[in-house]
């Protein structure tokens, strides 16, 4: 966030009152966070841009429910996770006849090439994980969420989240050491 | 506890979520088992790399125009500003359409510029610079924007008219359609603003439409000739 907390509060208040210009400034200061999360959770560049747009349209619609108890970025991060996961649920319902299991989803599209080698290898490896393992790894190890919070958002049991994290880390170490 | 049991618990060991008893057992095993210690180091290193990834990655494209268009289109039906403002909000659909069309024309124009850059002579670009001097985002405050916009627009349209024959029919068709769409959006917003002078949102939307049209015309006037 390039804005400080007071600036952020007044921008949020103005946006809540309907000022789109203030909302654009909030967008400019947070779009990188939202896009990074959409990109890593979806593993797909084009889908990540669509999801990022969805997140900000939803954020505008739900802005009245933001009470300032957390930082705007924190609120937006939770909203992002919900948007990404519900988009995936919707898509899986639509594609139910061709998607046989989690692991059979096509592997991810390309990730951006703007970062140095080691980080890029990790990004590519994350994108190649099965979706649920990828979600849990990104939320736990990249975002720093606890299993209970991940379980709450994904609807998985805590034990299942732990199993996905274990699997994700094992697969990542295999991919990265090969 | 054997190696297999330990490896299964390494994630929780590293994350600090094991019970004290299990934690002690795993620690004891690690002291005496180099292969499990290596696995533990691997888990720690991976978790650290994950945590060290950049928290922000900017998208390759500016996503705001699309977001703004969707928000504006959505607000029409919400009607939370009451009937009096409903009519001008309805016109924002036209601006959204214009903005969407502009994305198309901009990429067409950009493609043309890039594709023909090599063939472009210096003379074909002469006169482009300075056509709309002073028209920048910052200078386009509504108070002064109208005058600047109208003067720049006249100049650019004249420049474009003078070289119509050198542009392909397909390019001209797209340009004409976009000019028409933006003109219509501007006209509707101007008349909405006349009815509702205190409106907070229309001025910045108008300035955006002005800027988009000038930007498009500027690109079009600078397009290399075909062939
Ligand atoms: Zn061992």
mmCIF file of C-alpha atoms and ligand atoms in Angstrom:
data_model
loop_
_atom_site.group_PDB
_atom_site.id
_atom_site.type_symbol
_atom_site.label_atom_id
_atom_site.label_comp_id
_atom_site.label_asym_id
_atom_site.label_seq_id
_atom_site.Cartn_x
_atom_site.Cartn_y
_atom_site.Cartn_z
ATOM 1 C CA UNK A 1 0.000 0.000 0.000
ATOM 2 C CA UNK A 2 1.405 3.337 -1.001
ATOM 3 C CA UNK A 3 -1.251 5.242 0.920
ATOM 4 C CA UNK A 4 -1.103 5.549 4.681
ATOM 5 C CA UNK A 5 -3.936 4.523 6.945
ATOM 6 C CA UNK A 6 -5.570 7.965 7.231
ATOM 7 C CA UNK A 7 -5.516 8.524 3.472
ATOM 8 C CA UNK A 8 -6.951 5.058 3.085
ATOM 9 C CA UNK A 9 -9.809 5.759 5.506
ATOM 10 C CA UNK A 10 -10.819 8.930 3.754
ATOM 11 C CA UNK A 11 -10.593 7.270 0.340
ATOM 12 C CA UNK A 12 -12.767 4.414 1.587
ATOM 13 C CA UNK A 13 -15.321 6.843 3.036
ATOM 14 C CA UNK A 14 -15.455 8.837 -0.200
ATOM 15 C CA UNK A 15 -15.794 5.643 -2.236
ATOM 16 C CA UNK A 16 -18.552 4.415 0.080
ATOM 17 C CA UNK A 17 -20.352 7.691 -0.630
ATOM 18 C CA UNK A 18 -20.197 6.850 -4.341
ATOM 19 C CA UNK A 19 -17.007 8.624 -5.470
ATOM 20 C CA UNK A 20 -15.534 6.450 -8.207
ATOM 21 C CA UNK A 21 -12.338 8.533 -8.384
ATOM 22 C CA UNK A 22 -11.497 7.608 -4.787
ATOM 23 C CA UNK A 23 -12.239 3.994 -5.530
ATOM 24 C CA UNK A 24 -9.866 4.163 -8.487
ATOM 25 C CA UNK A 25 -7.092 5.332 -6.152
ATOM 26 C CA UNK A 26 -7.813 2.410 -3.827
ATOM 27 C CA UNK A 27 -7.680 0.168 -6.890
ATOM 28 C CA UNK A 28 -4.301 1.599 -7.969
ATOM 29 C CA UNK A 29 -2.760 0.986 -4.552
ATOM 30 C CA UNK A 30 -4.062 -2.573 -4.156
ATOM 31 C CA UNK A 31 -4.368 -4.071 -7.639
ATOM 32 C CA UNK A 32 -0.923 -5.703 -7.433
ATOM 33 C CA UNK A 33 -1.883 -7.575 -4.264
ATOM 34 C CA UNK A 34 -5.183 -8.757 -5.693
ATOM 35 C CA UNK A 35 -3.690 -9.722 -9.036
ATOM 36 C CA UNK A 36 -0.786 -11.650 -7.453
ATOM 37 C CA UNK A 37 -3.232 -13.679 -5.392
ATOM 38 C CA UNK A 38 -5.568 -14.320 -8.350
ATOM 39 C CA UNK A 39 -2.589 -15.314 -10.502
ATOM 40 C CA UNK A 40 -1.147 -17.747 -7.977
ATOM 41 C CA UNK A 41 -4.461 -19.267 -6.969
ATOM 42 C CA UNK A 42 -5.742 -19.705 -10.519
ATOM 43 C CA UNK A 43 -2.356 -20.493 -12.085
ATOM 44 C CA UNK A 44 -3.589 -18.819 -15.265
ATOM 45 C CA UNK A 45 -2.648 -15.360 -16.550
ATOM 46 C CA UNK A 46 -5.789 -14.582 -18.533
ATOM 47 C CA UNK A 47 -8.126 -15.897 -15.865
ATOM 48 C CA UNK A 48 -6.232 -13.904 -13.225
ATOM 49 C CA UNK A 49 -6.993 -10.641 -15.031
ATOM 50 C CA UNK A 50 -10.672 -11.514 -15.272
ATOM 51 C CA UNK A 51 -10.780 -12.477 -11.613
ATOM 52 C CA UNK A 52 -9.017 -9.260 -10.624
ATOM 53 C CA UNK A 53 -11.706 -7.271 -12.408
ATOM 54 C CA UNK A 54 -14.422 -9.343 -10.725
ATOM 55 C CA UNK A 55 -12.853 -8.677 -7.327
ATOM 56 C CA UNK A 56 -12.934 -4.901 -7.742
ATOM 57 C CA UNK A 57 -16.483 -4.884 -9.110
ATOM 58 C CA UNK A 58 -17.530 -6.989 -6.099
ATOM 59 C CA UNK A 59 -15.538 -4.740 -3.769
ATOM 60 C CA UNK A 60 -17.415 -1.685 -5.060
ATOM 61 C CA UNK A 61 -20.741 -3.460 -4.547
ATOM 62 C CA UNK A 62 -19.832 -4.639 -1.040
ATOM 63 C CA UNK A 63 -17.944 -1.557 0.075
ATOM 64 C CA UNK A 64 -20.685 -0.592 2.515
ATOM 65 C CA UNK A 65 -19.900 -3.740 4.516
ATOM 66 C CA UNK A 66 -16.283 -2.663 5.082
ATOM 67 C CA UNK A 67 -16.224 -1.179 8.592
ATOM 68 C CA UNK A 68 -12.540 -0.397 8.870
ATOM 69 C CA UNK A 69 -11.867 -3.065 11.510
ATOM 70 C CA UNK A 70 -8.999 -4.358 9.393
ATOM 71 C CA UNK A 71 -6.845 -2.692 6.773
ATOM 72 C CA UNK A 72 -8.582 -2.301 3.428
ATOM 73 C CA UNK A 73 -5.994 -4.653 1.860
ATOM 74 C CA UNK A 74 -6.871 -7.362 4.388
ATOM 75 C CA UNK A 75 -10.581 -7.042 3.681
ATOM 76 C CA UNK A 76 -9.845 -7.084 -0.047
ATOM 77 C CA UNK A 77 -7.643 -10.182 0.275
ATOM 78 C CA UNK A 78 -10.456 -12.159 1.912
ATOM 79 C CA UNK A 79 -12.853 -10.975 -0.766
ATOM 80 C CA UNK A 80 -10.345 -12.050 -3.433
ATOM 81 C CA UNK A 81 -10.105 -15.560 -2.012
ATOM 82 C CA UNK A 82 -13.895 -15.836 -1.980
ATOM 83 C CA UNK A 83 -14.187 -14.605 -5.558
ATOM 84 C CA UNK A 84 -11.496 -16.990 -6.818
ATOM 85 C CA UNK A 85 -12.946 -20.002 -4.997
ATOM 86 C CA UNK A 86 -16.542 -19.318 -5.989
ATOM 87 C CA UNK A 87 -15.558 -18.762 -9.621
ATOM 88 C CA UNK A 88 -13.856 -22.147 -9.521
ATOM 89 C CA UNK A 89 -16.898 -23.812 -7.959
ATOM 90 C CA UNK A 90 -19.141 -22.286 -10.638
ATOM 91 C CA UNK A 91 -16.795 -23.331 -13.399
ATOM 92 C CA UNK A 92 -16.543 -26.861 -12.054
ATOM 93 C CA UNK A 93 -20.314 -27.125 -11.976
ATOM 94 C CA UNK A 94 -20.464 -26.002 -15.613
ATOM 95 C CA UNK A 95 -17.682 -28.368 -16.609
ATOM 96 C CA UNK A 96 -18.760 -31.250 -14.393
ATOM 97 C CA UNK A 97 -19.139 -33.583 -17.331
ATOM 98 C CA UNK A 98 -15.517 -33.207 -18.407
ATOM 99 C CA UNK A 99 -13.725 -32.586 -15.102
ATOM 100 C CA UNK A 100 -13.400 -35.984 -13.529
ATOM 101 C CA UNK A 101 -11.241 -35.106 -10.566
ATOM 102 C CA UNK A 102 -9.158 -32.391 -9.063
ATOM 103 C CA UNK A 103 -5.984 -33.770 -10.525
ATOM 104 C CA UNK A 104 -7.251 -33.995 -14.056
ATOM 105 C CA UNK A 105 -7.697 -30.251 -14.470
ATOM 106 C CA UNK A 106 -5.422 -28.977 -17.193
ATOM 107 C CA UNK A 107 -2.185 -27.674 -15.856
ATOM 108 C CA UNK A 108 -1.809 -23.957 -15.629
ATOM 109 C CA UNK A 109 -1.096 -21.481 -18.384
ATOM 110 C CA UNK A 110 2.094 -19.443 -18.474
ATOM 111 C CA UNK A 111 3.032 -17.195 -15.584
ATOM 112 C CA UNK A 112 4.619 -13.788 -16.235
ATOM 113 C CA UNK A 113 8.327 -13.735 -17.032
ATOM 114 C CA UNK A 114 9.127 -10.497 -15.263
ATOM 115 C CA UNK A 115 10.842 -12.011 -12.245
ATOM 116 C CA UNK A 116 14.297 -13.451 -11.677
ATOM 117 C CA UNK A 117 15.051 -17.139 -12.134
ATOM 118 C CA UNK A 118 14.590 -18.762 -8.746
ATOM 119 C CA UNK A 119 11.331 -16.994 -7.939
ATOM 120 C CA UNK A 120 10.044 -17.744 -11.415
ATOM 121 C CA UNK A 121 10.823 -21.444 -11.029
ATOM 122 C CA UNK A 122 8.812 -21.462 -7.826
ATOM 123 C CA UNK A 123 5.934 -19.553 -9.477
ATOM 124 C CA UNK A 124 5.884 -22.070 -12.342
ATOM 125 C CA UNK A 125 6.012 -24.966 -9.937
ATOM 126 C CA UNK A 126 3.128 -23.527 -7.903
ATOM 127 C CA UNK A 127 1.089 -23.068 -11.072
ATOM 128 C CA UNK A 128 1.589 -26.737 -11.924
ATOM 129 C CA UNK A 129 0.153 -28.007 -8.615
ATOM 130 C CA UNK A 130 -3.289 -29.629 -8.426
ATOM 131 C CA UNK A 131 -5.767 -26.821 -7.651
ATOM 132 C CA UNK A 132 -6.587 -27.550 -4.022
ATOM 133 C CA UNK A 133 -2.970 -28.171 -3.070
ATOM 134 C CA UNK A 134 -2.100 -24.941 -4.880
ATOM 135 C CA UNK A 135 -4.775 -22.946 -3.043
ATOM 136 C CA UNK A 136 -3.677 -24.195 0.346
ATOM 137 C CA UNK A 137 0.022 -23.650 -0.369
ATOM 138 C CA UNK A 138 -0.563 -20.100 -1.604
ATOM 139 C CA UNK A 139 -2.786 -19.172 1.311
ATOM 140 C CA UNK A 140 -0.610 -20.817 3.956
ATOM 141 C CA UNK A 141 2.963 -20.301 2.810
ATOM 142 C CA UNK A 142 2.708 -17.194 0.621
ATOM 143 C CA UNK A 143 -0.124 -15.302 2.332
ATOM 144 C CA UNK A 144 0.660 -16.561 5.823
ATOM 145 C CA UNK A 145 -2.860 -17.720 6.701
ATOM 146 C CA UNK A 146 -3.510 -20.326 9.391
ATOM 147 C CA UNK A 147 -5.175 -23.625 8.587
ATOM 148 C CA UNK A 148 -8.342 -22.681 10.477
ATOM 149 C CA UNK A 149 -8.847 -19.610 8.297
ATOM 150 C CA UNK A 150 -8.100 -21.549 5.118
ATOM 151 C CA UNK A 151 -10.570 -24.227 6.204
ATOM 152 C CA UNK A 152 -13.206 -21.573 6.847
ATOM 153 C CA UNK A 153 -12.863 -20.063 3.364
ATOM 154 C CA UNK A 154 -12.447 -23.279 1.387
ATOM 155 C CA UNK A 155 -15.009 -25.342 3.271
ATOM 156 C CA UNK A 156 -12.395 -28.059 3.810
ATOM 157 C CA UNK A 157 -11.688 -29.709 7.155
ATOM 158 C CA UNK A 158 -8.521 -28.494 8.900
ATOM 159 C CA UNK A 159 -7.016 -31.982 8.577
ATOM 160 C CA UNK A 160 -7.698 -31.938 4.832
ATOM 161 C CA UNK A 161 -5.989 -28.549 4.525
ATOM 162 C CA UNK A 162 -2.944 -29.941 6.287
ATOM 163 C CA UNK A 163 -2.892 -32.924 3.948
ATOM 164 C CA UNK A 164 -3.062 -30.604 0.923
ATOM 165 C CA UNK A 165 -0.200 -28.499 2.278
ATOM 166 C CA UNK A 166 1.895 -31.606 2.874
ATOM 167 C CA UNK A 167 1.216 -32.801 -0.654
ATOM 168 C CA UNK A 168 1.891 -29.366 -2.183
ATOM 169 C CA UNK A 169 5.238 -29.034 -0.433
ATOM 170 C CA UNK A 170 6.274 -32.551 -1.390
ATOM 171 C CA UNK A 171 5.370 -31.991 -5.051
ATOM 172 C CA UNK A 172 7.083 -28.601 -5.105
ATOM 173 C CA UNK A 173 10.311 -29.983 -3.660
ATOM 174 C CA UNK A 174 10.241 -32.763 -6.246
ATOM 175 C CA UNK A 175 9.649 -30.344 -9.127
ATOM 176 C CA UNK A 176 12.213 -27.815 -7.932
ATOM 177 C CA UNK A 177 14.946 -30.373 -7.304
ATOM 178 C CA UNK A 178 14.520 -32.118 -10.647
ATOM 179 C CA UNK B 1 8.686 -43.043 15.670
ATOM 180 C CA UNK B 2 10.142 -44.209 12.361
ATOM 181 C CA UNK B 3 11.318 -42.057 9.430
ATOM 182 C CA UNK B 4 8.010 -42.359 7.617
ATOM 183 C CA UNK B 5 6.051 -41.103 10.639
ATOM 184 C CA UNK B 6 8.504 -38.262 11.084
ATOM 185 C CA UNK B 7 8.386 -37.146 7.446
ATOM 186 C CA UNK B 8 4.587 -37.111 7.623
ATOM 187 C CA UNK B 9 4.813 -34.723 10.568
ATOM 188 C CA UNK B 10 7.578 -32.460 9.268
ATOM 189 C CA UNK B 11 5.205 -29.810 7.901
ATOM 190 C CA UNK B 12 3.486 -29.433 11.235
ATOM 191 C CA UNK B 13 6.818 -29.576 13.011
ATOM 192 C CA UNK B 14 8.130 -26.717 10.879
ATOM 193 C CA UNK B 15 4.860 -24.765 11.180
ATOM 194 C CA UNK B 16 4.843 -25.210 14.966
ATOM 195 C CA UNK B 17 1.405 -26.817 15.118
ATOM 196 C CA UNK B 18 2.334 -30.199 16.653
ATOM 197 C CA UNK B 19 1.442 -31.041 20.238
ATOM 198 C CA UNK B 20 4.324 -30.682 22.660
ATOM 199 C CA UNK B 21 4.649 -34.446 23.017
ATOM 200 C CA UNK B 22 4.806 -35.086 19.260
ATOM 201 C CA UNK B 23 7.137 -32.184 18.806
ATOM 202 C CA UNK B 24 9.554 -33.686 21.333
ATOM 203 C CA UNK B 25 9.444 -37.071 19.648
ATOM 204 C CA UNK B 26 10.140 -35.629 16.203
ATOM 205 C CA UNK B 27 12.974 -33.458 17.541
ATOM 206 C CA UNK B 28 14.557 -36.478 19.173
ATOM 207 C CA UNK B 29 14.414 -38.453 15.922
ATOM 208 C CA UNK B 30 15.896 -35.573 13.930
ATOM 209 C CA UNK B 31 18.921 -35.448 16.234
ATOM 210 C CA UNK B 32 19.863 -38.948 15.228
ATOM 211 C CA UNK B 33 18.683 -39.117 11.587
ATOM 212 C CA UNK B 34 20.560 -37.137 8.889
ATOM 213 C CA UNK B 35 18.104 -38.048 6.123
ATOM 214 C CA UNK B 36 15.102 -36.684 8.057
ATOM 215 C CA UNK B 37 17.150 -33.597 8.966
ATOM 216 C CA UNK B 38 17.748 -33.035 5.275
ATOM 217 C CA UNK B 39 14.026 -33.367 4.594
ATOM 218 C CA UNK B 40 13.299 -30.909 7.393
ATOM 219 C CA UNK B 41 15.739 -28.387 5.932
ATOM 220 C CA UNK B 42 14.019 -28.780 2.566
ATOM 221 C CA UNK B 43 10.591 -28.024 4.046
ATOM 222 C CA UNK B 44 11.934 -24.991 5.882
ATOM 223 C CA UNK B 45 13.668 -23.660 2.777
ATOM 224 C CA UNK B 46 10.548 -24.087 0.645
ATOM 225 C CA UNK B 47 8.288 -22.387 3.189
ATOM 226 C CA UNK B 48 10.775 -19.507 3.397
ATOM 227 C CA UNK B 49 10.846 -19.157 -0.384
ATOM 228 C CA UNK B 50 7.056 -19.110 -0.481
ATOM 229 C CA UNK B 51 6.920 -16.401 2.151
ATOM 230 C CA UNK B 52 9.561 -14.372 0.296
ATOM 231 C CA UNK B 53 7.624 -14.212 -2.992
ATOM 232 C CA UNK B 54 6.510 -10.685 -3.907
ATOM 233 C CA UNK B 55 3.119 -9.879 -2.403
ATOM 234 C CA UNK B 56 2.174 -7.714 -5.371
ATOM 235 C CA UNK B 57 2.362 -8.433 -9.104
ATOM 236 C CA UNK B 58 0.963 -5.702 -11.312
ATOM 237 C CA UNK B 59 -1.243 -6.970 -14.148
ATOM 238 C CA UNK B 60 0.183 -6.617 -17.666
ATOM 239 C CA UNK B 61 -2.767 -4.421 -18.672
ATOM 240 C CA UNK B 62 -4.579 -1.548 -16.998
ATOM 241 C CA UNK B 63 -7.733 -3.271 -15.788
ATOM 242 C CA UNK B 64 -9.380 -0.119 -14.463
ATOM 243 C CA UNK B 65 -11.285 0.936 -17.629
ATOM 244 C CA UNK B 66 -13.058 -2.422 -17.712
ATOM 245 C CA UNK B 67 -13.829 -2.273 -14.003
ATOM 246 C CA UNK B 68 -15.138 1.294 -14.215
ATOM 247 C CA UNK B 69 -17.336 0.415 -17.183
ATOM 248 C CA UNK B 70 -18.843 -2.541 -15.316
ATOM 249 C CA UNK B 71 -19.396 -0.486 -12.187
ATOM 250 C CA UNK B 72 -21.063 2.282 -14.160
ATOM 251 C CA UNK B 73 -23.211 -0.136 -16.104
ATOM 252 C CA UNK B 74 -24.233 -1.805 -12.844
ATOM 253 C CA UNK B 75 -25.093 1.439 -11.087
ATOM 254 C CA UNK B 76 -27.766 2.218 -13.668
ATOM 255 C CA UNK B 77 -29.945 -0.585 -12.392
ATOM 256 C CA UNK B 78 -29.248 -0.006 -8.721
ATOM 257 C CA UNK B 79 -30.996 3.359 -8.816
ATOM 258 C CA UNK B 80 -29.694 4.326 -5.413
ATOM 259 C CA UNK B 81 -29.445 7.958 -6.428
ATOM 260 C CA UNK B 82 -33.141 8.238 -7.188
ATOM 261 C CA UNK B 83 -35.120 8.937 -10.312
ATOM 262 C CA UNK B 84 -33.794 12.444 -10.925
ATOM 263 C CA UNK B 85 -30.299 11.181 -11.664
ATOM 264 C CA UNK B 86 -31.397 8.005 -13.293
ATOM 265 C CA UNK B 87 -31.541 9.475 -16.775
ATOM 266 C CA UNK B 88 -27.939 10.645 -17.001
ATOM 267 C CA UNK B 89 -26.717 7.468 -15.378
ATOM 268 C CA UNK B 90 -28.433 5.633 -18.163
ATOM 269 C CA UNK B 91 -26.224 7.461 -20.663
ATOM 270 C CA UNK B 92 -23.140 6.115 -19.000
ATOM 271 C CA UNK B 93 -23.826 2.904 -20.848
ATOM 272 C CA UNK B 94 -22.808 4.803 -23.963
ATOM 273 C CA UNK B 95 -19.550 5.846 -22.368
ATOM 274 C CA UNK B 96 -18.897 2.283 -21.299
ATOM 275 C CA UNK B 97 -19.486 1.184 -24.872
ATOM 276 C CA UNK B 98 -17.207 3.944 -26.104
ATOM 277 C CA UNK B 99 -14.501 2.920 -23.664
ATOM 278 C CA UNK B 100 -14.780 -0.701 -24.740
ATOM 279 C CA UNK B 101 -14.641 0.301 -28.397
ATOM 280 C CA UNK B 102 -11.621 2.451 -27.670
ATOM 281 C CA UNK B 103 -9.719 -0.473 -26.297
ATOM 282 C CA UNK B 104 -10.351 -2.146 -29.632
ATOM 283 C CA UNK B 105 -9.368 0.819 -31.751
ATOM 284 C CA UNK B 106 -6.323 1.551 -29.607
ATOM 285 C CA UNK B 107 -4.991 -1.935 -30.051
ATOM 286 C CA UNK B 108 -5.742 -1.863 -33.773
ATOM 287 C CA UNK B 109 -3.958 1.447 -34.061
ATOM 288 C CA UNK B 110 -1.054 0.298 -31.927
ATOM 289 C CA UNK B 111 -0.704 -2.835 -34.009
ATOM 290 C CA UNK B 112 -0.645 -0.776 -37.176
ATOM 291 C CA UNK B 113 1.950 1.560 -35.755
ATOM 292 C CA UNK B 114 4.168 -1.268 -34.620
ATOM 293 C CA UNK B 115 3.710 -3.280 -37.798
ATOM 294 C CA UNK B 116 4.546 -0.379 -40.042
ATOM 295 C CA UNK B 117 7.131 1.342 -37.915
ATOM 296 C CA UNK B 118 9.955 0.207 -40.170
ATOM 297 C CA UNK B 119 8.282 1.558 -43.253
ATOM 298 C CA UNK B 120 7.484 4.886 -41.659
ATOM 299 C CA UNK B 121 9.403 7.837 -43.011
ATOM 300 C CA UNK B 122 10.160 10.867 -40.928
ATOM 301 C CA UNK B 123 8.056 13.028 -43.210
ATOM 302 C CA UNK B 124 4.934 10.959 -42.680
ATOM 303 C CA UNK B 125 5.098 11.810 -39.020
ATOM 304 C CA UNK B 126 5.922 15.468 -39.466
ATOM 305 C CA UNK B 127 3.259 17.698 -38.061
ATOM 306 C CA UNK B 128 2.004 15.112 -35.636
ATOM 307 C CA UNK B 129 3.873 16.413 -32.652
ATOM 308 C CA UNK B 130 2.343 19.564 -31.316
ATOM 309 C CA UNK B 131 -1.000 19.060 -32.998
ATOM 310 C CA UNK B 132 -2.664 18.809 -29.660
ATOM 311 C CA UNK B 133 -0.002 20.475 -27.582
ATOM 312 C CA UNK B 134 -1.047 21.046 -24.022
ATOM 313 C CA UNK B 135 -3.595 18.252 -23.999
ATOM 314 C CA UNK B 136 -2.466 16.125 -21.113
ATOM 315 C CA UNK B 137 -4.339 14.363 -18.380
ATOM 316 C CA UNK B 138 -3.305 17.010 -15.886
ATOM 317 C CA UNK B 139 -4.270 19.976 -18.022
ATOM 318 C CA UNK B 140 -7.666 18.608 -18.782
ATOM 319 C CA UNK B 141 -9.452 20.037 -15.786
ATOM 320 C CA UNK B 142 -13.009 20.474 -16.851
ATOM 321 C CA UNK B 143 -12.956 24.261 -16.482
ATOM 322 C CA UNK B 144 -10.378 24.596 -19.239
ATOM 323 C CA UNK B 145 -10.856 21.221 -20.827
ATOM 324 C CA UNK B 146 -13.718 22.153 -23.117
ATOM 325 C CA UNK B 147 -11.803 24.882 -24.956
ATOM 326 C CA UNK B 148 -8.652 22.816 -25.254
ATOM 327 C CA UNK B 149 -10.605 19.773 -26.291
ATOM 328 C CA UNK B 150 -12.611 21.509 -28.958
ATOM 329 C CA UNK B 151 -9.574 23.234 -30.476
ATOM 330 C CA UNK B 152 -7.512 20.048 -30.431
ATOM 331 C CA UNK B 153 -10.378 18.043 -31.822
ATOM 332 C CA UNK B 154 -10.871 20.469 -34.745
ATOM 333 C CA UNK B 155 -7.159 20.401 -35.582
ATOM 334 C CA UNK B 156 -6.949 16.653 -35.385
ATOM 335 C CA UNK B 157 -10.074 16.034 -37.425
ATOM 336 C CA UNK B 158 -8.748 18.408 -40.099
ATOM 337 C CA UNK B 159 -5.394 16.617 -40.088
ATOM 338 C CA UNK B 160 -7.180 13.298 -40.368
ATOM 339 C CA UNK B 161 -9.448 14.550 -43.141
ATOM 340 C CA UNK B 162 -6.442 15.727 -45.147
ATOM 341 C CA UNK B 163 -4.965 12.261 -45.186
ATOM 342 C CA UNK B 164 -8.048 10.091 -45.401
ATOM 343 C CA UNK B 165 -6.980 8.733 -48.749
ATOM 344 C CA UNK B 166 -3.740 7.424 -47.277
ATOM 345 C CA UNK B 167 -5.480 5.278 -44.636
ATOM 346 C CA UNK B 168 -7.060 1.919 -45.284
ATOM 347 C CA UNK B 169 -10.868 1.773 -45.485
ATOM 348 C CA UNK B 170 -10.936 -0.676 -42.542
ATOM 349 C CA UNK B 171 -8.981 1.716 -40.316
ATOM 350 C CA UNK B 172 -11.156 4.649 -41.344
ATOM 351 C CA UNK B 173 -14.314 2.714 -40.617
ATOM 352 C CA UNK B 174 -13.179 1.883 -37.071
ATOM 353 C CA UNK B 175 -12.047 5.463 -36.477
ATOM 354 C CA UNK B 176 -15.267 7.029 -37.726
ATOM 355 C CA UNK B 177 -17.354 4.706 -35.622
ATOM 356 C CA UNK B 178 -15.354 5.528 -32.499
ATOM 357 C CA UNK B 179 -15.506 9.260 -33.102
ATOM 358 C CA UNK B 180 -19.270 8.926 -33.464
ATOM 359 C CA UNK B 181 -19.620 6.902 -30.250
ATOM 360 C CA UNK B 182 -17.526 9.263 -28.158
ATOM 361 C CA UNK B 183 -19.180 12.346 -29.606
ATOM 362 C CA UNK B 184 -22.530 10.900 -28.669
ATOM 363 C CA UNK B 185 -21.381 10.047 -25.141
ATOM 364 C CA UNK B 186 -19.927 13.546 -24.727
ATOM 365 C CA UNK B 187 -23.118 15.134 -26.038
ATOM 366 C CA UNK B 188 -25.270 13.130 -23.643
ATOM 367 C CA UNK B 189 -23.064 13.894 -20.667
ATOM 368 C CA UNK B 190 -22.933 17.586 -21.528
ATOM 369 C CA UNK B 191 -26.696 17.764 -21.626
ATOM 370 C CA UNK B 192 -26.971 15.752 -18.411
ATOM 371 C CA UNK B 193 -24.538 18.155 -16.780
ATOM 372 C CA UNK B 194 -26.619 21.097 -17.966
ATOM 373 C CA UNK B 195 -29.659 19.585 -16.245
ATOM 374 C CA UNK B 196 -27.710 18.645 -13.122
ATOM 375 C CA UNK B 197 -24.859 21.164 -12.727
ATOM 376 C CA UNK B 198 -23.976 20.068 -9.195
ATOM 377 C CA UNK B 199 -23.273 16.502 -10.216
ATOM 378 C CA UNK B 200 -20.018 15.229 -8.726
ATOM 379 C CA UNK B 201 -19.196 12.464 -11.162
ATOM 380 C CA UNK B 202 -20.007 13.854 -14.591
ATOM 381 C CA UNK B 203 -17.094 16.319 -14.858
ATOM 382 C CA UNK B 204 -14.424 13.662 -14.438
ATOM 383 C CA UNK B 205 -16.260 11.303 -16.768
ATOM 384 C CA UNK B 206 -16.428 14.045 -19.364
ATOM 385 C CA UNK B 207 -12.750 14.824 -19.026
ATOM 386 C CA UNK B 208 -12.028 11.126 -19.475
ATOM 387 C CA UNK B 209 -14.118 11.025 -22.643
ATOM 388 C CA UNK B 210 -12.378 14.152 -23.984
ATOM 389 C CA UNK B 211 -9.008 12.662 -23.263
ATOM 390 C CA UNK B 212 -9.897 9.360 -24.894
ATOM 391 C CA UNK B 213 -11.105 11.033 -28.047
ATOM 392 C CA UNK B 214 -8.060 13.295 -28.317
ATOM 393 C CA UNK B 215 -5.782 10.365 -27.657
ATOM 394 C CA UNK B 216 -7.442 8.323 -30.352
ATOM 395 C CA UNK B 217 -7.402 11.156 -32.889
ATOM 396 C CA UNK B 218 -3.773 11.900 -32.082
ATOM 397 C CA UNK B 219 -2.841 8.278 -32.745
ATOM 398 C CA UNK B 220 -4.906 8.221 -35.896
ATOM 399 C CA UNK B 221 -3.383 11.440 -37.240
ATOM 400 C CA UNK B 222 0.046 9.960 -36.630
ATOM 401 C CA UNK B 223 -0.693 6.663 -38.336
ATOM 402 C CA UNK B 224 1.712 5.830 -41.117
ATOM 403 C CA UNK B 225 0.232 5.880 -44.581
ATOM 404 C CA UNK B 226 -0.766 2.551 -46.035
ATOM 405 C CA UNK B 227 1.478 0.864 -48.580
HETATM 406 ZN ZN1 LIG C 1 14.548 -40.435 9.907
#
